[in-house]
Coordinates of C-alpha atoms in Angstrom, one line a residue:
X122 CA -31.5 39.3 21.3
X123 CA -32.2 42.4 23.3
X124 CA -36.0 42.4 22.9
X125 CA -36.3 39.1 24.6
X126 CA -34.8 40.2 27.8
X127 CA -37.2 41.5 30.5
X128 CA -36.1 44.5 32.5
X129 CA -37.2 42.7 35.7
X130 CA -34.6 40.0 35.0
X131 CA -31.7 42.6 35.1
X132 CA -31.9 43.4 38.9
X133 CA -28.2 43.1 40.0
X134 CA -29.2 41.7 43.4
X135 CA -31.3 38.9 41.9
X136 CA -29.9 38.1 38.4
X137 CA -31.3 34.9 36.9
X138 CA -28.8 32.0 36.5
X139 CA -29.4 32.2 32.7
X140 CA -28.2 35.8 32.4
X141 CA -25.5 35.5 35.1
X142 CA -23.9 32.5 33.5
X143 CA -23.7 34.4 30.1
X144 CA -21.8 37.4 31.5
X145 CA -18.2 38.0 30.6
X146 CA -16.4 41.1 31.9
X147 CA -14.8 43.2 29.1
X148 CA -11.4 44.7 29.6
X149 CA -10.0 47.7 27.8
X150 CA -6.7 49.5 27.4
X151 CA -6.4 53.3 27.8
X152 CA -7.5 53.8 24.2
X153 CA -10.7 51.7 24.7
X154 CA -9.4 48.9 22.6
X155 CA -10.9 45.6 23.9
X156 CA -8.3 43.2 25.2
X157 CA -8.6 39.8 26.7
X158 CA -7.9 39.9 30.4
X159 CA -6.8 36.9 32.5
X160 CA -9.4 35.8 35.0
X161 CA -8.1 35.1 38.4
X162 CA -8.7 31.7 40.1
X163 CA -11.5 33.2 42.2
X164 CA -13.2 34.6 39.1
X165 CA -13.0 31.3 37.3
X166 CA -14.4 29.6 40.4
X167 CA -17.4 31.9 40.2
X168 CA -18.0 31.1 36.6
X169 CA -17.8 27.4 37.4
X170 CA -20.3 27.8 40.2
X171 CA -22.7 29.7 38.1
X172 CA -22.6 27.1 35.4
X173 CA -23.1 24.5 38.1
X174 CA -20.5 22.1 36.8
X175 CA -19.2 19.7 39.4
X176 CA -16.0 18.1 38.5
X177 CA -15.6 14.5 39.5
X178 CA -12.5 13.7 37.4
X179 CA -8.8 14.9 37.8
X180 CA -8.1 18.2 36.0
X181 CA -5.5 21.0 35.8
X182 CA -6.7 24.6 36.0
X183 CA -3.3 26.0 35.3
X184 CA -3.0 24.3 31.9
X185 CA -6.7 24.5 31.0
X186 CA -7.1 20.7 30.9
X187 CA -10.6 19.8 32.1
X188 CA -10.1 16.1 32.5
X189 CA -7.6 13.2 32.2
X190 CA -8.5 9.6 31.2
X191 CA -9.9 7.6 34.1
X192 CA -7.9 5.0 35.9
X193 CA -4.6 6.4 34.6
X194 CA -1.5 8.1 36.0
X195 CA -1.4 10.8 33.3
X196 CA -2.5 13.6 35.6
X197 CA 0.4 12.7 38.1
X198 CA 2.9 12.7 35.2
X199 CA 1.5 15.9 33.9
X200 CA 2.2 17.8 37.1
X201 CA 5.9 16.9 36.7
X202 CA 6.2 18.2 33.1
X203 CA 7.9 21.4 32.0
X204 CA 4.6 22.5 30.4
X205 CA 2.8 22.4 33.7
X206 CA 5.6 24.3 35.6
X207 CA 5.7 26.8 32.7
X208 CA 2.0 27.4 32.9
X209 CA 2.1 27.9 36.7
X210 CA 4.7 30.6 36.2
X211 CA 2.6 32.2 33.5
X212 CA -0.5 32.2 35.8
X213 CA 1.5 33.8 38.6
X214 CA 2.6 36.6 36.2
X215 CA -1.0 37.1 34.9
X216 CA -0.5 35.4 31.6
X217 CA -2.8 32.9 29.9
X218 CA -1.7 29.2 29.9
X219 CA -0.5 27.6 26.7
X220 CA -1.2 24.2 25.3
X221 CA 1.5 21.6 24.3
X222 CA 1.8 22.8 20.7
X223 CA 2.2 26.4 21.7
X224 CA 4.8 25.4 24.3
X225 CA 6.8 23.5 21.7
X226 CA 6.8 26.5 19.3
X227 CA 8.0 28.8 22.1
X228 CA 10.8 26.4 23.0
X229 CA 11.8 26.0 19.4
X230 CA 11.9 29.8 18.7
X231 CA 13.9 30.3 21.9
X232 CA 16.4 27.6 20.8
X233 CA 16.8 29.3 17.4
X234 CA 17.4 32.6 19.0
X235 CA 20.0 31.2 21.4
X236 CA 21.7 29.4 18.5
X237 CA 22.0 32.6 16.4
X238 CA 23.4 34.5 19.4
X239 CA 25.9 31.9 20.4
X240 CA 27.3 31.3 16.9
X241 CA 30.4 29.2 16.6
X242 CA 30.9 29.0 20.4
X243 CA 27.8 26.8 20.8
X244 CA 28.8 24.5 18.0
X245 CA 32.2 24.0 19.6
X246 CA 30.6 23.1 22.9
X247 CA 28.4 20.5 21.2
X248 CA 31.5 18.9 19.6
X249 CA 33.4 18.8 22.9
X250 CA 30.8 16.7 24.7
X251 CA 27.1 15.9 24.3
X252 CA 27.0 14.3 27.8
X253 CA 27.7 17.7 29.4
X254 CA 24.9 19.3 27.5
X255 CA 22.5 16.5 28.6
X256 CA 23.6 17.0 32.2
X257 CA 22.8 20.8 31.9
X258 CA 19.4 20.0 30.4
X259 CA 18.6 17.7 33.3
X260 CA 20.0 19.9 36.0
X261 CA 18.2 23.1 35.0
X262 CA 19.5 24.4 31.7
X263 CA 16.1 23.9 30.1
X264 CA 14.5 25.6 33.1
X265 CA 16.6 28.6 32.5
X266 CA 15.5 28.5 28.9
X267 CA 11.8 28.6 30.0
X268 CA 12.5 31.4 32.3
X269 CA 14.0 33.4 29.4
X270 CA 10.9 32.7 27.3
X271 CA 8.7 34.0 30.1
X272 CA 10.8 37.1 30.7
X273 CA 10.7 37.9 27.0
X274 CA 7.0 37.6 26.9
X275 CA 6.5 39.8 30.0
X276 CA 8.8 42.4 28.4
X277 CA 6.7 42.5 25.3
X278 CA 3.6 42.9 27.4
X279 CA 5.2 45.8 29.3
X280 CA 6.0 47.5 26.0
X281 CA 2.4 47.2 24.9
X282 CA 1.2 48.5 28.2
X283 CA 3.5 51.5 28.0
X284 CA 1.9 52.3 24.6
X285 CA -1.7 51.6 25.3
X286 CA -1.9 51.5 29.1
X287 CA -2.6 48.6 31.3
X288 CA -5.6 46.6 30.4
X289 CA -8.5 46.5 32.9
X290 CA -12.2 46.2 33.1
X291 CA -12.2 49.6 34.9
X292 CA -10.7 51.4 31.8
X293 CA -14.2 52.2 30.5
X294 CA -13.9 55.9 30.9
X295 CA -17.5 55.8 32.2
X296 CA -19.2 55.0 35.5
X297 CA -20.1 51.5 34.2
X298 CA -18.3 48.2 34.1
X299 CA -19.2 46.5 30.7
X300 CA -20.0 42.8 30.3
X301 CA -20.5 40.8 27.1
X302 CA -23.4 38.4 26.9
X303 CA -24.6 35.9 24.3
X304 CA -28.2 37.1 25.1
X305 CA -27.4 40.5 23.5
X306 CA -27.1 41.3 19.8
X307 CA -23.8 42.2 18.2
X308 CA -22.3 45.5 19.5
X309 CA -24.5 45.6 22.6
X310 CA -23.2 45.1 26.2
X311 CA -24.5 45.1 29.7
X312 CA -23.4 47.8 32.1
X313 CA -23.3 47.8 35.9
X314 CA -22.4 50.9 37.9
X315 CA -19.0 50.8 39.6
X316 CA -20.4 52.6 42.6
X317 CA -22.3 49.5 43.6
X318 CA -19.0 47.9 44.5
X319 CA -16.7 49.0 47.2
X320 CA -13.2 48.0 48.3
X321 CA -11.9 45.0 46.4
X322 CA -15.2 44.1 45.0
X323 CA -14.4 46.0 41.8
X324 CA -11.5 43.6 41.1
X325 CA -13.9 40.7 40.7
X326 CA -17.3 42.1 39.7
X327 CA -18.8 38.8 38.7
X328 CA -17.8 37.2 42.0
X329 CA -19.5 40.1 43.8
X330 CA -22.7 39.8 41.8
X331 CA -22.8 36.1 42.4
X332 CA -22.4 36.7 46.2
X333 CA -25.2 39.3 46.1
X334 CA -27.5 36.7 44.5
X335 CA -26.7 34.1 47.2
X336 CA -27.2 36.5 50.2
X337 CA -30.5 37.1 51.9
X338 CA -31.7 40.3 50.4
X339 CA -34.2 40.9 53.2
X340 CA -31.3 41.6 55.5
X341 CA -29.4 43.9 53.2
X342 CA -30.4 47.5 52.3
X343 CA -28.9 50.8 51.2
X344 CA -29.5 54.4 52.3
X345 CA -30.0 57.2 49.8
X346 CA -30.0 61.0 50.5
X347 CA -30.5 64.0 48.2
X348 CA -30.4 67.7 49.2
X349 CA -30.4 70.9 47.2
X350 CA -32.2 74.2 47.0
X351 CA -33.9 73.7 50.3
X352 CA -35.3 70.3 49.4
X353 CA -34.3 67.1 51.2
X354 CA -35.3 63.5 50.6
X355 CA -34.0 60.4 52.3
X356 CA -34.9 56.7 52.1
X357 CA -33.8 53.3 53.4
X358 CA -34.3 50.9 50.5
X359 CA -34.2 47.1 50.9
X360 CA -32.4 44.9 48.3
X361 CA -35.4 42.7 48.3
X362 CA -38.0 43.8 45.8
X363 CA -41.8 43.8 46.2
X364 CA -43.8 41.5 44.0
X365 CA -45.4 43.6 41.2
X366 CA -46.8 40.9 38.9
X367 CA -49.5 42.4 36.6
X368 CA -48.6 46.0 37.5
X369 CA -48.3 48.6 34.9
X370 CA -47.4 52.3 34.8
X371 CA -49.3 54.0 37.7
X372 CA -50.8 57.5 38.0
X373 CA -47.5 58.9 39.2
X374 CA -45.8 57.7 36.0
X375 CA -43.7 55.2 38.0
X376 CA -42.4 52.2 36.1
X377 CA -43.0 48.7 37.2
X378 CA -39.4 48.5 38.5
X379 CA -39.9 51.7 40.5
X380 CA -43.1 50.3 42.0
X381 CA -41.1 47.2 43.1
X382 CA -38.7 49.2 45.2
X383 CA -39.2 48.3 48.9
X384 CA -38.8 51.4 50.9
X385 CA -38.3 50.7 54.6
X386 CA -38.1 54.3 55.7
X387 CA -38.5 57.6 53.9
X388 CA -38.6 61.3 54.8
X389 CA -38.7 64.6 52.9
X390 CA -38.2 68.2 54.1
X391 CA -38.5 71.6 52.4
X392 CA -37.3 74.9 53.7
X393 CA -37.3 78.3 52.0
X394 CA -33.5 78.8 51.6
X395 CA -33.1 80.1 48.0
X396 CA -34.5 83.2 46.3
X397 CA -36.9 82.2 43.5
X398 CA -35.2 82.0 40.1
X399 CA -31.9 83.3 41.7
X400 CA -30.2 80.1 42.7
X401 CA -27.6 79.7 45.4
X402 CA -28.1 79.5 49.2
X403 CA -28.3 82.6 51.4
X404 CA -25.0 81.6 53.1
X405 CA -23.2 81.5 49.8
X406 CA -24.6 84.9 48.9
X407 CA -23.5 86.3 52.3
X408 CA -20.0 85.0 51.7
X409 CA -19.8 86.5 48.2
X410 CA -21.5 89.9 48.7
X411 CA -21.6 90.4 52.5
X412 CA -24.5 89.8 54.9
X413 CA -27.8 91.2 53.8
X414 CA -30.2 92.8 56.3
X415 CA -33.5 92.2 54.5
X416 CA -36.4 90.2 56.0
X417 CA -36.2 87.6 53.3
X418 CA -32.5 87.0 53.8
X419 CA -33.0 86.6 57.6
X420 CA -35.8 84.1 56.9
X421 CA -33.6 82.1 54.5
X422 CA -30.7 82.2 56.9
X423 CA -32.9 80.8 59.7
X424 CA -34.4 78.1 57.4
X425 CA -30.9 77.0 56.4
X426 CA -30.0 76.4 60.1
X427 CA -33.4 74.7 60.6
X428 CA -33.0 72.4 57.6
X429 CA -29.5 71.3 58.9
X430 CA -31.0 70.5 62.3
X431 CA -33.9 68.6 60.7
X432 CA -31.5 66.5 58.6
X433 CA -29.1 65.7 61.4
X434 CA -31.9 64.8 63.7
X435 CA -33.1 62.3 61.0
X436 CA -29.6 60.9 60.7
X437 CA -29.5 60.3 64.4
X438 CA -32.9 58.6 64.2
X439 CA -31.8 56.4 61.3
X440 CA -28.4 55.6 62.9
X441 CA -29.3 51.8 63.3
X442 CA -30.0 51.6 59.5
X443 CA -26.9 53.6 58.6
X444 CA -24.6 51.5 60.7
X445 CA -25.7 48.3 59.0
X446 CA -26.4 49.4 55.4
X447 CA -24.4 48.2 52.4
X448 CA -24.2 51.6 50.6
X449 CA -24.7 55.2 51.5
X450 CA -25.5 57.4 48.4
X451 CA -25.5 61.1 48.9
X452 CA -26.3 63.9 46.4
X453 CA -25.2 67.2 47.7
X454 CA -24.0 69.8 45.1
X455 CA -22.5 72.3 47.4
X456 CA -19.9 71.9 50.1
X457 CA -22.2 73.3 52.7
X458 CA -24.9 70.8 51.9
X459 CA -22.4 67.9 52.1
X460 CA -21.1 69.1 55.5
X461 CA -24.6 68.5 56.9
X462 CA -24.1 64.8 56.5
X463 CA -20.5 64.6 57.6
X464 CA -20.1 67.0 60.5
X465 CA -21.1 65.7 63.9
X466 CA -23.1 62.8 62.5
X467 CA -22.8 59.0 62.4
X468 CA -21.4 59.1 58.8
X469 CA -17.6 59.2 58.5
X470 CA -15.8 60.9 55.6
X471 CA -13.6 57.8 55.3
X472 CA -16.4 55.3 55.1
X473 CA -16.0 53.1 52.0
X474 CA -19.8 52.8 51.7
X475 CA -20.1 56.6 51.1
X476 CA -20.7 57.3 47.4
X477 CA -22.2 59.8 45.1
X478 CA -24.8 59.2 42.4
X479 CA -22.9 58.6 39.2
X480 CA -25.6 60.3 37.1
X481 CA -27.6 63.5 37.1
X482 CA -30.6 63.6 39.5
X483 CA -33.6 65.9 39.6
X484 CA -35.2 67.7 42.6
X485 CA -35.0 65.7 45.8
X486 CA -38.3 63.8 46.1
X487 CA -39.4 60.4 47.2
X488 CA -40.2 59.4 43.6
X489 CA -36.7 60.7 42.5
X490 CA -35.1 58.4 45.1
X491 CA -37.0 55.4 43.6
X492 CA -36.0 56.4 40.1
X493 CA -32.3 56.8 41.1
X494 CA -32.3 53.4 42.9
X495 CA -33.8 51.7 39.9
X496 CA -31.2 53.2 37.6
X497 CA -28.4 52.1 40.0
X498 CA -29.6 48.5 40.7
X499 CA -30.5 47.3 37.2
X500 CA -28.2 46.3 34.4
X501 CA -28.3 48.7 31.6
X502 CA -28.0 47.8 27.9
X503 CA -25.8 50.1 25.8
X504 CA -23.5 50.1 22.8
X505 CA -20.0 48.7 23.2
X506 CA -17.4 51.5 23.7
X507 CA -15.6 52.3 20.5
X508 CA -11.8 52.7 20.5
X509 CA -10.4 56.2 20.4
X510 CA -9.3 57.4 17.0
X511 CA -5.7 58.8 17.3
X512 CA -5.5 62.0 15.4
X513 CA -2.5 62.3 13.2
X514 CA -0.2 65.1 14.0
X515 CA 0.7 65.8 10.3
X516 CA -2.5 67.8 9.3
X517 CA -2.5 70.0 12.5
X518 CA 1.1 70.8 11.9
X519 CA 0.4 71.9 8.4
X520 CA -2.5 74.0 9.6
X521 CA -0.3 75.6 12.2
X522 CA 2.3 76.4 9.7
X523 CA -0.3 78.0 7.4
X524 CA -1.8 80.0 10.3
X525 CA 1.6 81.2 11.4
X526 CA 2.5 82.1 7.8
X527 CA -0.8 84.0 7.4
X528 CA -0.3 85.9 10.7
X529 CA 3.3 86.8 9.8
X530 CA 2.0 88.2 6.5
X531 CA -0.5 90.3 8.3
X532 CA 2.2 91.5 10.7
X533 CA 4.4 92.4 7.8
X534 CA 1.5 94.3 6.1
X535 CA 1.1 96.5 9.2
X536 CA 3.3 99.5 9.3
X537 CA 5.4 100.4 12.3
X538 CA 3.1 103.3 13.1
X539 CA 0.1 101.0 13.2
X540 CA 1.8 98.7 15.6
X541 CA 2.7 101.6 17.8
X542 CA -1.0 102.7 17.6
X543 CA -2.3 99.4 18.8
X544 CA 0.0 99.4 21.9
X545 CA -0.8 103.1 22.8
X546 CA -4.5 102.6 22.4
X547 CA -4.4 99.5 24.6
X548 CA -2.6 101.4 27.4
X549 CA -5.0 104.3 27.2
X550 CA -8.1 102.1 27.2
X551 CA -6.9 100.3 30.3
X552 CA -5.7 103.6 32.0
X553 CA -2.2 102.2 32.3
X554 CA -0.5 105.6 32.6
X555 CA 3.0 104.3 33.8
X556 CA 3.2 101.8 30.9
X557 CA 2.1 104.4 28.4
X558 CA 4.8 106.8 29.6
X559 CA 7.5 104.1 29.5
X560 CA 6.5 102.9 26.0
X561 CA 6.6 106.5 24.6
X562 CA 10.0 107.2 26.1
X563 CA 11.4 103.8 25.1
X564 CA 10.4 104.2 21.4
X565 CA 11.1 107.9 21.3
X566 CA 7.6 108.7 20.2
X567 CA 6.1 112.2 19.9
X568 CA 3.4 112.9 22.5
X569 CA 1.3 114.2 19.6
X570 CA 1.8 111.0 17.6
X571 CA -0.8 110.6 14.9
X572 CA -2.7 107.4 15.3
X573 CA -2.7 105.1 12.3
X574 CA -4.4 104.2 10.0
X575 CA -5.7 107.7 9.6
X576 CA -8.9 106.4 7.9
X577 CA -9.8 104.7 11.2
X578 CA -8.7 107.5 13.5
X579 CA -9.8 110.5 11.4
X580 CA -12.1 111.7 14.2
X581 CA -9.6 111.1 17.0
X582 CA -6.2 111.7 15.4
X583 CA -4.2 112.0 18.6
X584 CA -4.1 110.2 22.0
X585 CA -5.6 113.3 23.7
X586 CA -8.5 113.3 21.2
X587 CA -9.0 109.5 21.8
X588 CA -9.0 109.8 25.6
X589 CA -11.3 112.8 25.6
X590 CA -13.8 111.2 23.2
X591 CA -14.0 108.0 25.3
X592 CA -14.4 109.9 28.6
X593 CA -11.0 108.7 30.0
X594 CA -10.6 111.7 32.4
X595 CA -7.6 110.3 34.2
X596 CA -5.7 109.8 30.9
X597 CA -6.6 113.3 29.7
X598 CA -5.0 114.7 32.9
X599 CA -1.9 112.6 32.5
X600 CA -1.5 113.5 28.8
X601 CA -1.8 117.2 29.5
X602 CA -0.1 117.6 32.8
X603 CA 2.7 114.9 32.7
X604 CA 3.3 114.4 28.9
X605 CA 2.5 118.0 27.8
X606 CA 0.2 117.0 24.9
X607 CA -0.9 119.8 22.6
X608 CA -4.6 120.6 23.2
X609 CA -4.8 122.9 20.1
X610 CA -4.5 120.2 17.5
X611 CA -7.8 119.7 15.6
X612 CA -9.2 116.7 13.7
X613 CA -10.5 116.7 10.1
X614 CA -13.7 118.6 11.2
X615 CA -11.8 121.3 13.0
X616 CA -12.5 120.1 16.6
X617 CA -10.0 120.1 19.4
X618 CA -9.8 117.4 22.1
X619 CA -11.9 119.7 24.4
X620 CA -14.7 119.8 21.8
X621 CA -14.9 116.0 21.8
X622 CA -15.5 115.8 25.6
X623 CA -18.9 114.5 26.4
X624 CA -18.7 114.4 30.2
X625 CA -18.3 117.3 32.5
X626 CA -15.7 115.4 34.5
X627 CA -13.5 115.2 31.4
X628 CA -13.8 119.0 30.8
X629 CA -12.8 119.5 34.5
X630 CA -9.7 117.4 33.8
X631 CA -8.8 119.9 31.0
X632 CA -9.4 122.9 33.3
X633 CA -7.4 121.3 36.1
X634 CA -4.5 120.6 33.6
X635 CA -4.7 124.3 32.5
X636 CA -4.3 125.3 36.1
X637 CA -1.4 122.9 36.7
X638 CA 0.8 123.7 33.7
X639 CA 0.0 127.5 33.6
X640 CA -1.5 129.9 31.1
X641 CA 1.7 130.5 29.1
X642 CA 2.4 126.8 28.2
X643 CA 0.1 126.8 25.2
X644 CA -2.6 128.8 23.4
X645 CA -5.6 127.9 25.6
X646 CA -7.9 130.1 23.6
X647 CA -7.2 128.1 20.4
X648 CA -7.8 124.9 22.4
X649 CA -11.3 126.1 23.4
X650 CA -10.5 124.9 27.0
X651 CA -12.5 126.6 29.7
X652 CA -11.1 128.7 32.6
X653 CA -8.5 127.1 34.8
X654 CA -9.7 125.5 37.9
X655 CA -7.8 124.2 40.9
X656 CA -8.6 120.9 42.6
X657 CA -9.9 122.9 45.6
X658 CA -12.2 125.0 43.3
X659 CA -13.5 121.8 41.7
X660 CA -14.2 120.2 45.0
X661 CA -15.9 123.3 46.3
X662 CA -18.0 123.6 43.2
X663 CA -19.1 119.9 43.6
X664 CA -20.0 120.5 47.2
X665 CA -22.0 123.6 46.4
X666 CA -23.9 121.7 43.6
X667 CA -24.5 118.8 45.9
X668 CA -26.0 121.1 48.6
X669 CA -28.1 122.9 46.0
X670 CA -29.3 119.5 44.7
X671 CA -30.1 118.4 48.2
X672 CA -32.1 121.6 48.9
X673 CA -33.9 121.2 45.6
X674 CA -34.8 117.6 46.4
X675 CA -36.2 118.8 49.8
X676 CA -38.4 121.4 48.1
X677 CA -39.6 118.9 45.7
X678 CA -40.4 116.4 48.5
X679 CA -42.3 119.1 50.4
X680 CA -44.3 120.0 47.3
X681 CA -45.1 116.3 46.7
X682 CA -46.1 115.9 50.3
X683 CA -48.4 118.9 50.1
X684 CA -49.9 117.7 46.9
X685 CA -50.5 114.3 48.4
X686 CA -52.3 115.8 51.4
X687 CA -54.5 117.8 49.1
X688 CA -55.3 114.7 47.1
X689 CA -56.2 112.8 50.3
X690 CA -58.5 115.6 51.3
X691 CA -60.2 115.7 48.0
X692 CA -60.7 111.9 48.0
X693 CA -62.3 112.2 51.5
X694 CA -64.7 114.9 50.3
X695 CA -65.6 112.9 47.2
X696 CA -66.4 109.8 49.4
X697 CA -68.5 111.7 51.9
X698 CA -70.2 114.1 49.5
X699 CA -70.7 117.8 50.0
X700 CA -73.8 117.3 52.2
X701 CA -77.3 118.9 51.8
X702 CA -79.4 121.3 54.0
X703 CA -82.5 120.0 55.6
X704 CA -85.6 121.3 53.7
X705 CA -89.2 121.7 54.9
X706 CA -91.3 118.7 55.8
X707 CA -93.5 119.3 52.7
X708 CA -90.5 119.4 50.5
X709 CA -89.1 116.2 51.9
X710 CA -92.5 114.5 51.7
X711 CA -92.8 115.6 48.0
X712 CA -89.3 114.1 47.3
X713 CA -90.3 110.8 49.0
X714 CA -93.6 110.6 47.1
X715 CA -92.0 111.2 43.8
X716 CA -89.6 108.3 44.5
X717 CA -92.5 105.8 45.1
X718 CA -94.6 103.9 42.6
X719 CA -98.5 104.2 42.6
X720 CA -99.2 101.4 45.0
X721 CA -96.6 102.5 47.5
X722 CA -97.8 106.1 47.3
X723 CA -101.5 105.0 48.0
X724 CA -100.4 102.9 51.0
X725 CA -98.4 105.8 52.4
X726 CA -101.3 108.2 52.0
X727 CA -103.7 105.8 53.8
X728 CA -101.3 105.5 56.7
X729 CA -101.0 109.3 56.9
X730 CA -104.8 109.7 56.9
X731 CA -105.1 107.0 59.6
X732 CA -102.5 108.7 61.8
X733 CA -104.3 112.1 61.3
X734 CA -107.7 110.5 62.3
X735 CA -106.1 109.0 65.4
X736 CA -104.7 112.3 66.4
X737 CA -108.1 114.1 66.0
X738 CA -109.8 111.4 68.1
X739 CA -107.2 111.9 70.9
X740 CA -107.8 115.6 70.7
X741 CA -111.6 115.2 71.0
X742 CA -111.4 112.7 73.8
X743 CA -109.1 115.1 75.7
X744 CA -111.5 117.9 75.5

């Protein structure tokens, strides 16, 4: 059962004989139905070696006969039989051997088929001479019959393959190869990552695992690299594990299996190449939006180049390991990061050892490399893949019919005016003026066409109202100047299209259209449109306003600058204080005495009296 298997016993480069001998590769068709695959002679040889069975008696692998009676010629006679020759042909064509009983049934069924097809012709041949039939049987007629049986069986297999796809242990639709084992409970299987095998090793996974077990793991190792977001981690990991008997989860939350990973070399780098919480490298941002000129972008650009130099210098240093390793695993999400390993380095793009991690990895660190190698190099226990359930086409067809019927009913419920409205509004919203003009002319629609349903477009009953309300200035100009829409039409609240304009640019489109089509084309007073303006007048007005705005901004800046200077001056005066005038000596002495306590005041007065006495004594001695 699963709970009895230790994780340490599932290391693919050191599987125990007990587990290895119990493994049986599972094969699936394209629908994940389990099928029995034919083991090649090399695969059978591996299983025999694992089970350590040495054959000392004659046998026949082609027919599945393990032994013949000792001191007899049965095995020599067997090799001359039709059964043996038939099984050899089956093995060559990838079919399982049959036993004597199955062989007789096949021959009998073929004879019955031949008899039915030949009819009376075969019976007349039998009456004409039995000796001739016997001669054909001896000379190869029976051989032709066996060939026909084999071809019929191969044809049946081809038909099955065309329906469900060829059977293979690689048809798992996952990065794992699954293996059955008697050590596991029902419905559970072992899984080993396909990426551990390269070349023809995937064809015979058990043989490869057996060869890994026999080799000296101390001389075999793999190289792992991860890079992303300015972080890099690389390691050379030996296939020989470190003894960890008695170990438990350590402070770094490393499992016992991760602690057993023997790291021969490791190195990590980090460079600031990505803006925090932004994602993406600086080079990718430059390619998408153009080269930025900020200090941060220059720093990130420099660090990208420095990181590339650091990694390629490490690859050159580790070239002896890379040239002799069994696998090279690289995790590089972006094309630029992957080029670091493949351009002007010792790693070739066509190297069969070059692989990606078949699962999601975290930030590149030394511990993450250990975790990834542990996940790669240990058998996993998972549920057996379940066959795909083919969805019947009947129900979806019914649903499609219902949906089509419902949609057709909706279309029928819509009036012709509503369908026109949908098209017109679509062209206006997308500013597709040529398509709008073509559609109106093709369907002979009035330019003042009332949008439907009226309950939905009561506020914007015409195309001009709709364009004005949604600030589509270009479409307003096209509707007035090119299509001659009527600007005097009002909505249910008595507002014209001009009244619905919210932006000045839209109103300028109305005024420009008034200038273009002239004063006598419509009643401009009833439309509430402002005075006509030419394009030059509008441009001149914009320039004048821009100049006034620029001058206003300059005045505001000068005022702000003057106010800032005054604030600085006030702050300086507050920090320095207004200053005080020097008072008389007695005033200062009184202030000082008032700030002292009684003891300090008495001490100061004694010192003053002593100085006064000394001064008098000097005066007397001088006289």
